[in-house]
Short mmCIF file of C-alpha atoms in Angstrom, two decimals:
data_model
loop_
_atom_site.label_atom_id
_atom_site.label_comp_id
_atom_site.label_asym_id
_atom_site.label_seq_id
_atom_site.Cartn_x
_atom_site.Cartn_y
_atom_site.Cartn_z
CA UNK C 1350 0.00 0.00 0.00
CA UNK C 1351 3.16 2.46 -0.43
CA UNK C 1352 1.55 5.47 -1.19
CA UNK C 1353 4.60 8.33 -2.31
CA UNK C 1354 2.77 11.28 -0.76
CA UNK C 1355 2.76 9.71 2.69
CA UNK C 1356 6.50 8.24 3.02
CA UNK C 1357 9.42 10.56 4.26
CA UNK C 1358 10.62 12.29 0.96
CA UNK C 1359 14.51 12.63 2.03
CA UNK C 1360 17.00 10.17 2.97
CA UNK C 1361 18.24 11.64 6.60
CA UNK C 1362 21.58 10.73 7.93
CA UNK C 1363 21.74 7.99 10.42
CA UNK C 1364 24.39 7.85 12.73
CA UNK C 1365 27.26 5.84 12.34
CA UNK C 1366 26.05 5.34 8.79
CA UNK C 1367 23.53 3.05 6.96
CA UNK C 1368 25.37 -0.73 7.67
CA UNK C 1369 25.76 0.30 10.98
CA UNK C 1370 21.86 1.50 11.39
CA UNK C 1371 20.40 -1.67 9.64
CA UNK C 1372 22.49 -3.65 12.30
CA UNK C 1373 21.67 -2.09 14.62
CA UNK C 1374 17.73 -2.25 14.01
CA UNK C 1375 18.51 -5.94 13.22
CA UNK C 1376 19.64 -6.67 16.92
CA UNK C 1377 16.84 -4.66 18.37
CA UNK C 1378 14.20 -6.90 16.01
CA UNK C 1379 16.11 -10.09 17.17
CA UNK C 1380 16.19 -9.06 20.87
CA UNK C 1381 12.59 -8.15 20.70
CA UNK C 1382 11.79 -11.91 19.63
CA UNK C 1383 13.77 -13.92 22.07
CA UNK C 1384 11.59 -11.51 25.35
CA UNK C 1385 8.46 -12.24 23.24
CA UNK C 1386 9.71 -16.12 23.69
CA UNK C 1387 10.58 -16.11 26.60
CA UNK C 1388 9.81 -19.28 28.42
CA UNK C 1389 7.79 -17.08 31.01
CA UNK C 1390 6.48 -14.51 28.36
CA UNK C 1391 3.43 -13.16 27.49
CA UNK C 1392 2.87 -16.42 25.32
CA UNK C 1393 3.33 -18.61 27.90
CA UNK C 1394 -0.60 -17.43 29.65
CA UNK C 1395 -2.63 -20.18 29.82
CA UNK C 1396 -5.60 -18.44 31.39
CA UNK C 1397 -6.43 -14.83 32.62
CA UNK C 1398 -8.69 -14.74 36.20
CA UNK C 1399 -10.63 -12.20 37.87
CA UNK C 1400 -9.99 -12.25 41.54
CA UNK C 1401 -12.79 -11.39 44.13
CA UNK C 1402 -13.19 -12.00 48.19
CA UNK C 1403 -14.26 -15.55 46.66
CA UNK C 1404 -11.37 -18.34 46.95
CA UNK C 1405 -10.91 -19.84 43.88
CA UNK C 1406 -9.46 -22.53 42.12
CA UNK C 1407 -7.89 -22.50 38.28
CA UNK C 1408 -6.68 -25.81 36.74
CA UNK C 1409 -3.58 -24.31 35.48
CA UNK C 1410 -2.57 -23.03 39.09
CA UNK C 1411 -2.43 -24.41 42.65
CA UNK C 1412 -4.38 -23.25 45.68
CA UNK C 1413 -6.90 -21.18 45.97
CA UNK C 1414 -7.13 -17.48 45.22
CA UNK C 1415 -8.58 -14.33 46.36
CA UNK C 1416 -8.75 -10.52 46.91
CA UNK C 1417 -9.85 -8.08 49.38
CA UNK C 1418 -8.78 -4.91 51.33
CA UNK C 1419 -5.82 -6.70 52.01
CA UNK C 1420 -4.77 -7.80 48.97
CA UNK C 1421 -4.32 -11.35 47.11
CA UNK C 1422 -4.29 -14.43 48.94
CA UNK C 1423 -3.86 -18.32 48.52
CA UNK C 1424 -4.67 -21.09 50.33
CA UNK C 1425 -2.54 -24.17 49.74
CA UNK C 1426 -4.07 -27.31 49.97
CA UNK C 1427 -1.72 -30.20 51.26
CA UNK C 1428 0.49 -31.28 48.63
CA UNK C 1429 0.54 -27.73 46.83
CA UNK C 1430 3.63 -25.56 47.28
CA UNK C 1431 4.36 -22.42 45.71
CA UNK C 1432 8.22 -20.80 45.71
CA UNK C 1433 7.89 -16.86 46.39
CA UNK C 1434 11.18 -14.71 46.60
CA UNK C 1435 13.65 -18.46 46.61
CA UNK C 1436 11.31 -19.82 49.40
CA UNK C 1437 8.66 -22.59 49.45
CA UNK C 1438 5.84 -21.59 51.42
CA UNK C 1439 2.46 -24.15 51.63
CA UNK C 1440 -0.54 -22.75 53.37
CA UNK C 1441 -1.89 -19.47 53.28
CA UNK C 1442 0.12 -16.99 51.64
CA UNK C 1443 -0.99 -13.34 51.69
CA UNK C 1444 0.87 -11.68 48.87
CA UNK C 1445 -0.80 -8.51 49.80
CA UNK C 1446 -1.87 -5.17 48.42
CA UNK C 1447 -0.78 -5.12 44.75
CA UNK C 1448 -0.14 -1.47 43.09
CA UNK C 1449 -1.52 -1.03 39.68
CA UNK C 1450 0.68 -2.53 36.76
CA UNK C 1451 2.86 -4.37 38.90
CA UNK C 1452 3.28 -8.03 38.69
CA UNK C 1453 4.89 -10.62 41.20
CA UNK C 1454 5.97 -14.41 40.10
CA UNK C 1455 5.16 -16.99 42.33
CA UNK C 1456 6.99 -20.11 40.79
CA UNK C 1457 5.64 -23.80 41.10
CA UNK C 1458 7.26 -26.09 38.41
CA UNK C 1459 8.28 -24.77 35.04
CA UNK C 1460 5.71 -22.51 35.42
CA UNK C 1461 5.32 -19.41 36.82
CA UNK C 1462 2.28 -17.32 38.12
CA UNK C 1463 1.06 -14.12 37.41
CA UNK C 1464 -0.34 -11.99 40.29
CA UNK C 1465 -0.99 -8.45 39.41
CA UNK C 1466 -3.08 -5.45 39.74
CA UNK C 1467 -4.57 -3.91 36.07
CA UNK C 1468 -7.04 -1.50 36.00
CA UNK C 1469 -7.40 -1.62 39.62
CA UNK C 1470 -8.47 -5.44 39.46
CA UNK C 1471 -6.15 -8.03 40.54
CA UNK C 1472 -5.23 -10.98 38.61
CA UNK C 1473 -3.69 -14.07 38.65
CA UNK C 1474 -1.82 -15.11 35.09
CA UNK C 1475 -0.22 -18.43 34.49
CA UNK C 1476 2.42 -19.12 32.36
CA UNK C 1477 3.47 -22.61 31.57
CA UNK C 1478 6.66 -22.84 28.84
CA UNK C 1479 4.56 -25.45 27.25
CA UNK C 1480 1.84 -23.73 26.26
CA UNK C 1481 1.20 -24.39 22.11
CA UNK C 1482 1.27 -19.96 21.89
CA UNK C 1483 4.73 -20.20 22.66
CA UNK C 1484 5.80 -23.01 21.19
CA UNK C 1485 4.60 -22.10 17.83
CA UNK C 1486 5.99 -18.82 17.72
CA UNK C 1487 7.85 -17.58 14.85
CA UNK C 1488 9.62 -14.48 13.74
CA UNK C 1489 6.92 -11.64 13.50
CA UNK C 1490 7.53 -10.24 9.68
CA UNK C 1491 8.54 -6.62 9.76
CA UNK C 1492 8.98 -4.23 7.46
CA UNK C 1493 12.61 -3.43 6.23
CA UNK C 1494 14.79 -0.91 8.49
CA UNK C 1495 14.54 2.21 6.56
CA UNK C 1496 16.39 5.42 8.08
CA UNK C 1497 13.23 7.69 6.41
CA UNK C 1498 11.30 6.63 9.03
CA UNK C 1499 13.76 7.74 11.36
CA UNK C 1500 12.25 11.02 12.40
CA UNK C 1501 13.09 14.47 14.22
CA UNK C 1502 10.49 15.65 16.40
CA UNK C 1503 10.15 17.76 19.22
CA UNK C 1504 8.99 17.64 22.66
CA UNK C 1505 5.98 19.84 24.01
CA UNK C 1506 5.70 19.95 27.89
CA UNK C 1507 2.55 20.34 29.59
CA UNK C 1508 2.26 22.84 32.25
CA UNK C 1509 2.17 20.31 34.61
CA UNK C 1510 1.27 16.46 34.07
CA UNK C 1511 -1.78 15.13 32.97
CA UNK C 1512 -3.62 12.08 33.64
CA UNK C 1513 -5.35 10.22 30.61
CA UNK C 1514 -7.50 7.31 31.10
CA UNK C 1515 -7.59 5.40 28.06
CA UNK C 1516 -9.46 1.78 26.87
CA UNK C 1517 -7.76 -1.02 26.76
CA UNK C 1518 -8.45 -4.63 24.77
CA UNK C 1519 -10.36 -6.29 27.83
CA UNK C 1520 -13.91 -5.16 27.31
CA UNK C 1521 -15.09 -2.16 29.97
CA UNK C 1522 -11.23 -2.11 31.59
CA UNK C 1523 -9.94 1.41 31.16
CA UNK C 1524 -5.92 2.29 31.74
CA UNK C 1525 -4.92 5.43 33.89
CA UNK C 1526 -1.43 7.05 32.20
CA UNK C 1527 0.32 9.87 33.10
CA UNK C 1528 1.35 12.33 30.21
CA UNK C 1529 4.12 14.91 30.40
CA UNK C 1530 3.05 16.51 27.57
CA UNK C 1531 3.25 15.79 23.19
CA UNK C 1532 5.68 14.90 20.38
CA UNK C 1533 5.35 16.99 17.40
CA UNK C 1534 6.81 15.81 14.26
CA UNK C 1535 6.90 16.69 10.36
CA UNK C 1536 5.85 14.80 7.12
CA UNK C 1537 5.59 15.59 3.87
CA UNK C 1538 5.36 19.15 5.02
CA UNK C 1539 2.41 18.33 8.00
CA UNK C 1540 2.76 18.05 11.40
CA UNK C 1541 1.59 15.49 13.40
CA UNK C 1542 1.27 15.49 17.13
CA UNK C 1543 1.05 12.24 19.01
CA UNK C 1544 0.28 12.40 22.99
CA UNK C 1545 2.90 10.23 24.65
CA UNK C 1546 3.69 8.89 28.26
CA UNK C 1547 6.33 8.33 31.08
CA UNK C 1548 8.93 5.42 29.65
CA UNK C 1549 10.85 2.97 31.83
CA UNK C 1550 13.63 5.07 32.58
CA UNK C 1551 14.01 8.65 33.37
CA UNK C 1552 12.93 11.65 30.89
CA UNK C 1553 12.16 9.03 28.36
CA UNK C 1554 8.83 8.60 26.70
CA UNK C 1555 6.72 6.33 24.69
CA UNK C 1556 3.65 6.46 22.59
CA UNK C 1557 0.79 4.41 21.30
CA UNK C 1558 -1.10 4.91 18.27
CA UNK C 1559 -2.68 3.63 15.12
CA UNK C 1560 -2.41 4.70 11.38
CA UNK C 1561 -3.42 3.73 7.97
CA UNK C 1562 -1.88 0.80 7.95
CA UNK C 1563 -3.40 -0.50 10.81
CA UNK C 1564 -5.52 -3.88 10.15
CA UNK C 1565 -4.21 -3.78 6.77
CA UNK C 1566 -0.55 -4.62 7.20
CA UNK C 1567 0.41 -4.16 10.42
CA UNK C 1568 -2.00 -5.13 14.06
CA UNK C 1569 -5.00 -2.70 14.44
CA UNK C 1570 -5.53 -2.28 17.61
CA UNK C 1571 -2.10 0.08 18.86
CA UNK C 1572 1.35 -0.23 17.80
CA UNK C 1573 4.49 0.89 20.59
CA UNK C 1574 7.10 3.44 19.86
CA UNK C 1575 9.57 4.05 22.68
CA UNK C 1576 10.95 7.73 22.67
CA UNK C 1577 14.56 8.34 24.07
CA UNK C 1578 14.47 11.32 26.62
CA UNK C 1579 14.34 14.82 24.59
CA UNK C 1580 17.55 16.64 24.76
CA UNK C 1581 18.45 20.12 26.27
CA UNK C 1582 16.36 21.77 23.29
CA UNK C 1583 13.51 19.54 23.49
CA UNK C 1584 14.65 17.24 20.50
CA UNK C 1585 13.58 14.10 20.13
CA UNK C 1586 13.92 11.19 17.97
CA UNK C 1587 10.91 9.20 16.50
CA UNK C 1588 12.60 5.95 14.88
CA UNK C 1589 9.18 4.29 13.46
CA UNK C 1590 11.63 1.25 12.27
CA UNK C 1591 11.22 0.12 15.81
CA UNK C 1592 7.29 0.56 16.35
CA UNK C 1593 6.20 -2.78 17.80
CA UNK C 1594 3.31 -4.59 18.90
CA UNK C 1595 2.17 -5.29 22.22
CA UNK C 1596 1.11 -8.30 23.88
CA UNK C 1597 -2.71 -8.58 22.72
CA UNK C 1598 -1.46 -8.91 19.35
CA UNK C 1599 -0.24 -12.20 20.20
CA UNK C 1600 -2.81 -13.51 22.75
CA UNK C 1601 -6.40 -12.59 23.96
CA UNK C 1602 -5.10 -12.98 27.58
CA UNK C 1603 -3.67 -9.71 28.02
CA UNK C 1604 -5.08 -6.35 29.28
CA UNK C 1605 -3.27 -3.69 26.81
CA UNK C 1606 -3.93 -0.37 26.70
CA UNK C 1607 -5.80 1.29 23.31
CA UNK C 1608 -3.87 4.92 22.13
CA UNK C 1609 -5.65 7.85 23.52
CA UNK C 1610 -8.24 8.67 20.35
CA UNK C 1611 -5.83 11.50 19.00
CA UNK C 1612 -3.08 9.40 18.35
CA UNK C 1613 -4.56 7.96 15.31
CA UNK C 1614 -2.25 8.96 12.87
CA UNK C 1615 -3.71 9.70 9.39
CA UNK C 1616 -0.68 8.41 7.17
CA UNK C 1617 0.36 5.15 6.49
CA UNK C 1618 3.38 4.63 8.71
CA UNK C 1619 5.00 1.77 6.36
CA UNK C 1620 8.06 0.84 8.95
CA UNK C 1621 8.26 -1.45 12.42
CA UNK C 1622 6.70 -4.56 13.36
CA UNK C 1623 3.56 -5.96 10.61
CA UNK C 1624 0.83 -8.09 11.45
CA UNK C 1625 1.51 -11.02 13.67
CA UNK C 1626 1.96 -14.39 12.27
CA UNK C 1627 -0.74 -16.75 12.38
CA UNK C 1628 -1.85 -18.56 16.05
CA UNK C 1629 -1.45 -22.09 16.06
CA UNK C 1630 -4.46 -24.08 15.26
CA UNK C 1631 -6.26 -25.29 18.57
CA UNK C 1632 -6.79 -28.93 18.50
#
């Protein structure tokens, strides 16, 4: 669907030059593959469950599970051990009060389980290295590293931080970000503004959003772009080679955010990860 009036009309320099730029995006793709693979990864859920003051069992899990004003608890039956922080504990466990979008990892086997807080429900998330998701994975096709895509943008601070609820891929869960402010950024002679969030280290950023190609050739529900922090002047760097897909791409198990409704971009942003490869076939 390449479409000349909506690609990057001028071949920017890349640092370090254009070998050292495709390798570069090459290690980033392959890196990005083995955490997606990871025995323990996102493709490894077997099941997503709704805690409530209600102990409950899962097949894929031991004990019994449930949340209060105290947080998440199990109750071990005899037999059933669970390893939390190097230690076997049987019993009850009280994991306690979880804070939203963290995640601990009780281990019991190969397998590991998931108890976390999102959108201010907690959770409990196993993740067996057998599971066929994983197993099946293959490389997710992407389009080729091109340094047009590699853009200069800027950095526009709010006045002071702003807190944006947005959906996310579970029906009626909604996602509380902050937002330090936008990225602005030129193509083809328009600007586009996209609304972005905190990062995972400090002063950096990232942003979700759609565009044209979205459902067409690459996932349609939000694609990633991690933003380095802006420099002195603001600067920043918007390197759409490296836009990737999130978790619910892969599996209906997970609880992604949806971009805030004015980061739908109204280009075709032809670079970073395409559609997903197919799911295995369930038996």
């Amino acid at each position: 669907m390449t479409d000349q009036a909506t690609r990057p009309a001028a071949e920017p320099e890349v640092p370090g030059g254009l070998a050292t730029f495709v390798e570069e995006w090459e290690e980033w793709h392959a890196e990005h593959q083995r955490v997606r693979a990871d025995k323990h990864g996102f493709l490894a859920i077997t099941s997503i469950n709704w805690l409530d003051e209600e102990p409950t069992r899962f097949p894929d899990a031991p004990g019994a599970w449930s949340t209060g004003p105290e947080g998440v608890t199990v109750r071990l039956d005899e037999g059933e051990e669970l390893v939390v922080d190097g230690a076997v504990v049987h019993g009850t466990h009280h994991f306690g009060v979880i804070a939203e979008r963290d995640s601990l990892y009780p281990g019991f086997g190969e397998a590991v389980i998931e108890v976390a807080k999102r959108g201010g429900h907690d959770i409990v998330r196993p993740r067996h290295p057998d599971n066929e998701l994983r197993t099946g994975y293959t490389d997710n096709p992407a389009y080729a590293p091109d340094p047009r895509w590699r853009l200069s943008g800027r950095y526009v601070p709010f006045e002071e931080p702003r807190p944006i609820t947005v959906g996310a891929t579970v029906e009626g869960l909604e996602h509380v970000y902050e937002s330090p402010g936008t990225v602005e950024f030129e193509l083809n002679g328009e600007t586009h503004r996209l609304t972005a969030f905190n990062g995972p280290t400090p002063g950096s950023l990232f942003a979700l959003f759609t565009d044209a190609t979205s459902g067409v050739t690459t996932y349609a529900a939000n694609r990633h772009l991690a933003i380095p922090a802006p420099d002195a002047e603001g600067r920043v760097v918007l390197d759409f080679n490296r836009a990737n897909n999130l978790p619910c791409a892969y599996t209906d198990l997970a609880t992604c955010p949806l971009p805030p409704a004015e980061n739908h971009l109204p280009v075709a942003i032809e670079a970073g990860e395409q559609l997903p490869p197919p799911r295995p076939a369930k038996a």
